[in-house]
Amino acid sequence: MKLVLKGGRIIDPSQQLDEIGDVLVEDGRIVAVVNVEKKADKTTTVIDASGLVVAPGLVDMHVHLREPGLEAKEDIASGTRAAAAGGYTTVCPMPNTNPIIDNAILVAGMKEKAREEGVVNIQIIGALSKGQQGKELAEIGDMLANGAVALSDDGHYVESAYILKTGLEYAGTFGGLIISHAEEESLAGDGFMHEGAVSAMLGLRGRPAVAEDIAVARDCLLAEYTGGAIHIAHVSSAGAVECIRQAKQRGVKVTAEVTPHHLTLTDKAVIGFNTATKVNPPLRSEEHVEALLAGLKDGTLDAIATDHAPHAFEEKDMEFRYAPSGFAGLETALGAILTGLYHTKKLTLSEVIDKMATTPARILGLEAGTLKMGAPADIVLIDTEQEWTVDSKNFYTRGKCTPYEGKKLRGKAVATIVGGRIVMQGGEVKE
Ligand SMILES: [Zn+2]
């Protein structure tokens, strides 16, 4: 089957490409870019991409698909439809499900389910410790040998420095990457939002930024000591950014991601006690957001990941203190980033695609995030100018809860192609 995307603005940071042209897809792979000779025949599907950006499909290295065990919140089918709607062609679910994905059999089972039910590609992240209890390492080598792309106790901080140290050493021998949810529990654990002027005003106990700073500092030091590779999830504090910046300068194998919500919202969003603004780490104050933007721009923060964390509506529909943390992110990420960072000239389009597709794929060693000839035809078409209003009723995710509810965004994925198949067009997921 042949597919031609005609006359779009092709942006591919993996080959420093930003040009108007065509992309030709054959048998699920990219066979020509920009100068496509007339190879089209009767069987070729042609999509007019004029006025649109044609880019590598987005890669989200941090989502929660909630399957197995928590399907009231989300499952593979609903979560990957949300991904397709948002322009993502690959998502990496975290292992904090029920059961926790902490052995090779569960990894293999998830991979099979992903193939059967996923609308987009799924790459599995295994647990670092057994049951994510932080006491004993999980079967790291077996999981990596069976296709896990990284290891994480996400949802929890790895409190034991010893466990993280041995994990870094052990994973390092297999070239495995550890992803850290870096918030020191004894400082952050009881808080509901960022500690600062707004938390004081609202009378809510805070999660101080220093809890994240300490955790990131320790993680960087252990990566340096062991020579292992660590990736810091959802960085949200200025101190963490500075710590990662310095560690990178020393040659530590550290990479980091930041979420659209931490880049575009502040703790002021919590005023009114909207539970759709409750998340860990919390939305922080303006000076932290500015430090995150600076870190993203100078390469300290490598990737943008959503931390898509859907909950059933009833779970979020309660008093702020008791509501679970997290919210849906896959269907608003691109719009929020284009609105908040591209249209305000903080990032170029090429930088946006790099942070949302090319670099996360590179960090995880995936054959994705590129339009190079021979690569799988995972492609997103973006209308950077389309204005739309966020309405969670229209979401494909079961997590009908977002801090962007009712907000006007500018920029949207208008088609998603996975392995040469058009899985979303005009906002409608086809499978
Ligand atoms: Zn986390």
Short mmCIF file of C-alpha atoms in Angstrom, two decimals, residues 93-410:
data_model
loop_
_atom_site.label_atom_id
_atom_site.label_comp_id
_atom_site.label_asym_id
_atom_site.label_seq_id
_atom_site.Cartn_x
_atom_site.Cartn_y
_atom_site.Cartn_z
CA PRO A 93 3.14 3.12 29.92
CA MET A 94 4.51 3.12 33.45
CA PRO A 95 4.35 -0.16 35.39
CA ASN A 96 2.28 1.00 38.40
CA THR A 97 -0.73 -1.11 37.44
CA ASN A 98 -2.37 -4.01 39.26
CA PRO A 99 -0.44 -6.26 39.14
CA ILE A 100 2.70 -4.16 38.87
CA ILE A 101 4.71 -4.99 35.73
CA ASP A 102 7.80 -6.28 37.50
CA ASN A 103 8.75 -9.48 35.66
CA ALA A 104 9.42 -10.70 32.15
CA ILE A 105 6.17 -12.67 31.84
CA LEU A 106 4.09 -9.58 32.57
CA VAL A 107 6.21 -7.51 30.15
CA ALA A 108 5.65 -10.11 27.42
CA GLY A 109 1.92 -10.22 28.21
CA MET A 110 1.64 -6.44 27.99
CA LYS A 111 3.49 -6.42 24.68
CA GLU A 112 1.05 -8.94 23.26
CA LYS A 113 -1.99 -7.04 24.53
CA ALA A 114 -0.51 -3.84 23.16
CA ARG A 115 -0.21 -5.41 19.71
CA GLU A 116 -3.80 -6.68 19.84
CA GLU A 117 -5.55 -3.67 21.30
CA GLY A 118 -3.28 -0.67 20.82
CA VAL A 119 -4.06 1.83 18.11
CA VAL A 120 -0.53 3.26 18.35
CA ASN A 121 2.82 1.67 19.25
CA ILE A 122 3.36 0.83 22.90
CA GLN A 123 6.77 0.38 24.54
CA ILE A 124 6.77 -1.13 28.01
CA ILE A 125 8.52 0.26 31.08
CA GLY A 126 9.12 -2.34 33.79
CA ALA A 127 9.32 -1.76 37.54
CA LEU A 128 12.70 -1.12 39.13
CA SER A 129 11.85 -2.91 42.36
CA LYS A 130 9.62 -5.89 43.07
CA GLY A 131 6.05 -4.66 43.48
CA GLN A 132 7.51 -1.13 43.37
CA GLN A 133 8.08 -1.61 47.09
CA GLY A 134 11.60 -0.21 46.90
CA LYS A 135 13.01 -3.11 48.91
CA GLU A 136 14.33 -5.60 46.38
CA LEU A 137 15.27 -5.18 42.72
CA ALA A 138 12.80 -6.60 40.19
CA GLU A 139 13.93 -8.96 37.39
CA ILE A 140 15.67 -6.14 35.56
CA GLY A 141 17.78 -8.22 33.17
CA ASP A 142 14.90 -10.52 32.19
CA MET A 143 12.54 -7.62 31.57
CA LEU A 144 15.09 -5.78 29.41
CA ALA A 145 15.79 -9.01 27.49
CA ASN A 146 12.04 -9.36 26.88
CA GLY A 147 11.59 -5.91 25.45
CA ALA A 148 11.15 -3.47 28.35
CA VAL A 149 12.65 -0.15 27.24
CA ALA A 150 13.34 1.28 30.71
CA LEU A 151 12.74 0.64 34.42
CA SER A 152 10.89 2.81 36.88
CA ASP A 153 9.14 2.88 40.23
CA ASP A 154 7.22 5.92 38.97
CA GLY A 155 4.49 7.01 41.33
CA HIS A 156 6.98 6.49 44.12
CA TYR A 157 10.36 7.89 45.02
CA VAL A 158 13.00 5.18 45.39
CA GLU A 159 13.72 5.95 49.01
CA SER A 160 16.60 3.55 49.43
CA ALA A 161 19.78 4.96 47.94
CA TYR A 162 21.16 1.43 48.06
CA ILE A 163 18.38 0.05 45.84
CA LEU A 164 18.84 2.83 43.31
CA LYS A 165 22.62 2.37 43.36
CA THR A 166 22.44 -1.38 42.75
CA GLY A 167 19.69 -0.83 40.17
CA LEU A 168 21.88 1.64 38.26
CA GLU A 169 24.82 -0.78 38.38
CA TYR A 170 22.77 -3.77 37.33
CA ALA A 171 20.72 -2.01 34.63
CA GLY A 172 23.93 -0.42 33.39
CA THR A 173 25.42 -3.80 32.52
CA PHE A 174 22.45 -4.33 30.13
CA GLY A 175 22.49 -0.74 28.86
CA GLY A 176 19.18 -0.19 30.67
CA LEU A 177 17.80 3.20 31.64
CA ILE A 178 16.22 3.98 35.02
CA ILE A 179 13.48 6.61 35.19
CA SER A 180 13.10 8.35 38.55
CA HIS A 181 10.06 9.98 40.11
CA ALA A 182 12.16 12.34 42.18
CA GLU A 183 10.30 13.71 45.19
CA GLU A 184 11.71 13.07 48.65
CA GLU A 185 8.77 11.51 50.49
CA SER A 186 9.39 12.67 54.06
CA LEU A 187 9.23 16.27 52.83
CA ALA A 188 6.66 16.02 50.04
CA GLY A 189 4.52 13.08 51.07
CA ASP A 190 1.84 14.85 53.09
CA GLY A 191 1.45 17.91 50.88
CA PHE A 192 -1.32 18.66 48.42
CA MET A 193 0.19 21.40 46.24
CA HIS A 194 3.33 23.50 45.73
CA GLU A 195 4.47 25.09 48.99
CA GLY A 196 4.43 28.86 48.64
CA ALA A 197 2.28 31.97 48.85
CA VAL A 198 -0.72 30.29 47.20
CA SER A 199 -0.68 27.22 49.47
CA ALA A 200 -0.45 29.54 52.49
CA MET A 201 -3.41 31.54 51.23
CA LEU A 202 -5.48 28.42 50.56
CA GLY A 203 -4.49 26.77 53.83
CA LEU A 204 -3.29 23.62 52.09
CA ARG A 205 -0.17 21.81 53.22
CA GLY A 206 2.57 22.20 50.59
CA ARG A 207 5.03 19.98 48.80
CA PRO A 208 8.18 22.11 48.91
CA ALA A 209 10.39 22.40 45.84
CA VAL A 210 13.38 21.39 47.97
CA ALA A 211 11.88 17.87 48.21
CA GLU A 212 12.39 17.55 44.46
CA ASP A 213 15.78 19.29 44.51
CA ILE A 214 17.15 16.85 47.10
CA ALA A 215 15.84 13.82 45.24
CA VAL A 216 17.26 14.95 41.90
CA ALA A 217 20.62 15.78 43.50
CA ARG A 218 20.88 12.31 45.03
CA ASP A 219 19.84 10.62 41.81
CA CYS A 220 22.43 12.55 39.80
CA LEU A 221 25.14 11.73 42.34
CA LEU A 222 24.31 8.03 42.21
CA ALA A 223 24.31 8.03 38.40
CA GLU A 224 27.71 9.72 38.52
CA TYR A 225 29.05 7.27 41.11
CA THR A 226 27.86 4.15 39.27
CA GLY A 227 28.25 5.37 35.69
CA GLY A 228 24.65 4.26 35.09
CA ALA A 229 22.05 6.17 33.12
CA ILE A 230 19.19 7.94 34.85
CA HIS A 231 16.25 9.85 33.43
CA ILE A 232 14.42 12.29 35.70
CA ALA A 233 10.66 12.24 35.13
CA HIS A 234 8.45 15.35 35.21
CA VAL A 235 11.01 17.93 36.42
CA SER A 236 9.16 20.85 37.99
CA SER A 237 11.54 22.85 40.21
CA ALA A 238 14.20 25.45 39.43
CA GLY A 239 16.65 23.71 41.77
CA ALA A 240 16.22 20.41 39.93
CA VAL A 241 16.90 22.09 36.59
CA GLU A 242 20.11 23.63 37.91
CA CYS A 243 21.21 20.34 39.44
CA ILE A 244 20.68 18.47 36.15
CA ARG A 245 22.45 21.24 34.23
CA GLN A 246 25.53 20.93 36.43
CA ALA A 247 25.48 17.12 36.34
CA LYS A 248 25.37 17.18 32.53
CA GLN A 249 28.36 19.54 32.53
CA ARG A 250 30.25 16.95 34.60
CA GLY A 251 29.38 14.26 32.06
CA VAL A 252 26.83 12.41 34.18
CA LYS A 253 24.51 10.21 32.12
CA VAL A 254 21.36 12.08 33.07
CA THR A 255 18.43 13.05 30.86
CA ALA A 256 15.19 14.72 31.90
CA GLU A 257 11.63 15.39 30.83
CA VAL A 258 9.14 18.12 31.62
CA THR A 259 5.36 18.08 31.20
CA PRO A 260 3.15 20.52 29.27
CA HIS A 261 1.29 21.38 32.50
CA HIS A 262 4.44 22.29 34.41
CA LEU A 263 5.52 24.47 31.46
CA THR A 264 2.22 26.30 30.93
CA LEU A 265 0.42 26.49 34.29
CA THR A 266 1.28 27.78 37.76
CA ASP A 267 0.07 27.03 41.27
CA LYS A 268 -2.42 29.90 40.86
CA ALA A 269 -4.52 27.40 38.88
CA VAL A 270 -5.25 25.66 42.20
CA ILE A 271 -7.15 28.71 43.51
CA GLY A 272 -10.78 27.56 43.60
CA PHE A 273 -9.68 24.05 44.64
CA ASN A 274 -10.25 22.52 41.21
CA THR A 275 -9.09 18.90 41.62
CA ALA A 276 -8.11 18.90 37.93
CA THR A 277 -5.06 20.91 39.01
CA LYS A 278 -3.85 18.37 41.59
CA VAL A 279 -0.77 16.54 40.41
CA ASN A 280 2.60 15.25 41.65
CA PRO A 281 4.97 16.95 41.47
CA PRO A 282 2.67 19.94 41.86
CA LEU A 283 2.12 22.94 39.60
CA ARG A 284 4.70 25.44 40.84
CA SER A 285 5.10 29.21 40.92
CA GLU A 286 6.14 31.53 38.09
CA GLU A 287 9.89 31.52 38.85
CA HIS A 288 9.98 27.72 38.61
CA VAL A 289 8.09 27.79 35.30
CA GLU A 290 10.63 30.28 33.95
CA ALA A 291 13.50 28.02 35.04
CA LEU A 292 11.84 25.07 33.28
CA LEU A 293 11.53 27.09 30.06
CA ALA A 294 15.19 28.11 30.27
CA GLY A 295 16.17 24.48 30.91
CA LEU A 296 14.13 23.28 27.96
CA LYS A 297 15.67 25.89 25.70
CA ASP A 298 19.30 25.19 26.67
CA GLY A 299 18.93 21.41 26.47
CA THR A 300 19.07 20.67 30.20
CA LEU A 301 15.55 19.29 29.84
CA ASP A 302 15.64 16.92 26.89
CA ALA A 303 12.05 15.88 26.33
CA ILE A 304 8.43 16.84 26.84
CA ALA A 305 6.33 13.98 28.26
CA THR A 306 2.71 14.16 29.35
CA ASP A 307 2.54 12.00 32.51
CA HIS A 308 -0.98 11.22 31.20
CA ALA A 309 -2.60 9.97 34.42
CA PRO A 310 -6.33 9.42 33.92
CA HIS A 311 -8.74 8.80 36.79
CA ALA A 312 -12.44 7.96 36.77
CA PHE A 313 -14.56 11.11 37.02
CA GLU A 314 -16.03 10.09 40.41
CA GLU A 315 -12.54 9.77 41.86
CA LYS A 316 -11.62 13.34 40.94
CA ASP A 317 -15.05 14.67 41.92
CA MET A 318 -14.30 15.12 45.62
CA GLU A 319 -12.63 17.45 48.09
CA PHE A 320 -9.19 18.64 46.95
CA ARG A 321 -7.33 16.93 49.79
CA TYR A 322 -8.80 13.53 49.03
CA ALA A 323 -8.80 13.57 45.24
CA PRO A 324 -6.14 11.44 43.53
CA SER A 325 -3.26 13.23 41.78
CA GLY A 326 -2.91 13.40 38.02
CA PHE A 327 -5.09 14.01 34.97
CA ALA A 328 -5.34 13.23 31.28
CA GLY A 329 -2.67 14.76 29.06
CA LEU A 330 -2.42 13.04 25.70
CA GLU A 331 -5.13 15.02 23.93
CA THR A 332 -4.07 18.49 25.12
CA ALA A 333 -0.26 18.23 25.10
CA LEU A 334 0.46 19.38 21.56
CA GLY A 335 -2.12 22.18 21.67
CA ALA A 336 -0.86 23.39 25.05
CA ILE A 337 2.78 23.40 23.90
CA LEU A 338 2.05 25.10 20.57
CA THR A 339 -0.11 27.71 22.31
CA GLY A 340 2.15 28.34 25.27
CA LEU A 341 5.60 27.90 23.75
CA TYR A 342 5.49 28.07 19.93
CA HIS A 343 3.00 30.85 19.31
CA THR A 344 4.72 32.89 22.03
CA LYS A 345 8.07 32.32 20.24
CA LYS A 346 9.71 30.52 23.15
CA LEU A 347 10.39 27.41 21.03
CA THR A 348 10.63 26.92 17.27
CA LEU A 349 8.51 24.25 15.60
CA SER A 350 11.60 22.16 15.05
CA GLU A 351 12.39 22.38 18.77
CA VAL A 352 8.83 21.34 19.64
CA ILE A 353 9.06 18.25 17.40
CA ASP A 354 12.52 17.46 18.73
CA LYS A 355 11.36 17.55 22.37
CA MET A 356 8.11 15.68 21.70
CA ALA A 357 9.30 13.04 19.23
CA THR A 358 12.93 12.80 18.18
CA THR A 359 14.72 13.12 21.51
CA PRO A 360 12.41 10.88 23.61
CA ALA A 361 12.81 8.18 20.93
CA ARG A 362 16.59 8.59 21.09
CA ILE A 363 16.68 8.42 24.90
CA LEU A 364 14.79 5.11 24.82
CA GLY A 365 16.63 3.76 21.76
CA LEU A 366 13.42 3.44 19.72
CA GLU A 367 13.12 3.28 15.94
CA ALA A 368 10.87 6.34 16.00
CA GLY A 369 10.94 10.13 16.05
CA THR A 370 12.36 10.36 12.52
CA LEU A 371 11.28 10.59 8.87
CA LYS A 372 14.52 9.11 7.56
CA MET A 373 14.20 6.78 4.61
CA GLY A 374 13.49 3.24 5.77
CA ALA A 375 12.06 4.31 9.14
CA PRO A 376 8.58 3.10 10.15
CA ALA A 377 5.99 5.49 8.76
CA ASP A 378 4.92 6.97 12.09
CA ILE A 379 3.85 10.47 11.15
CA VAL A 380 1.76 13.33 12.51
CA LEU A 381 0.12 16.08 10.48
CA ILE A 382 -0.28 19.29 12.45
CA ASP A 383 -2.37 22.37 11.82
CA THR A 384 -0.45 24.91 13.87
CA GLU A 385 -3.17 27.55 13.44
CA GLN A 386 -6.34 25.62 14.21
CA GLU A 387 -8.10 27.13 17.22
CA TRP A 388 -10.14 24.88 19.44
CA THR A 389 -11.63 24.82 22.90
CA VAL A 390 -10.78 21.98 25.26
CA ASP A 391 -13.88 19.97 26.13
CA SER A 392 -13.13 16.74 27.98
CA LYS A 393 -16.48 15.32 26.85
CA ASN A 394 -14.86 14.91 23.44
CA PHE A 395 -11.80 13.07 24.79
CA TYR A 396 -11.07 9.48 23.83
CA THR A 397 -9.45 8.90 27.22
CA ARG A 398 -11.65 7.77 30.10
CA GLY A 399 -9.97 10.39 32.26
CA LYS A 400 -12.39 13.25 31.63
CA CYS A 401 -10.41 15.63 33.75
CA THR A 402 -7.97 18.30 32.61
CA PRO A 403 -6.66 21.61 33.95
CA TYR A 404 -7.14 22.97 30.40
CA GLU A 405 -10.93 22.46 30.45
CA GLY A 406 -12.64 25.30 28.60
CA LYS A 407 -9.32 26.84 27.53
CA LYS A 408 -8.80 27.99 23.95
CA LEU A 409 -5.76 26.40 22.34
CA ARG A 410 -4.12 27.11 18.97
#
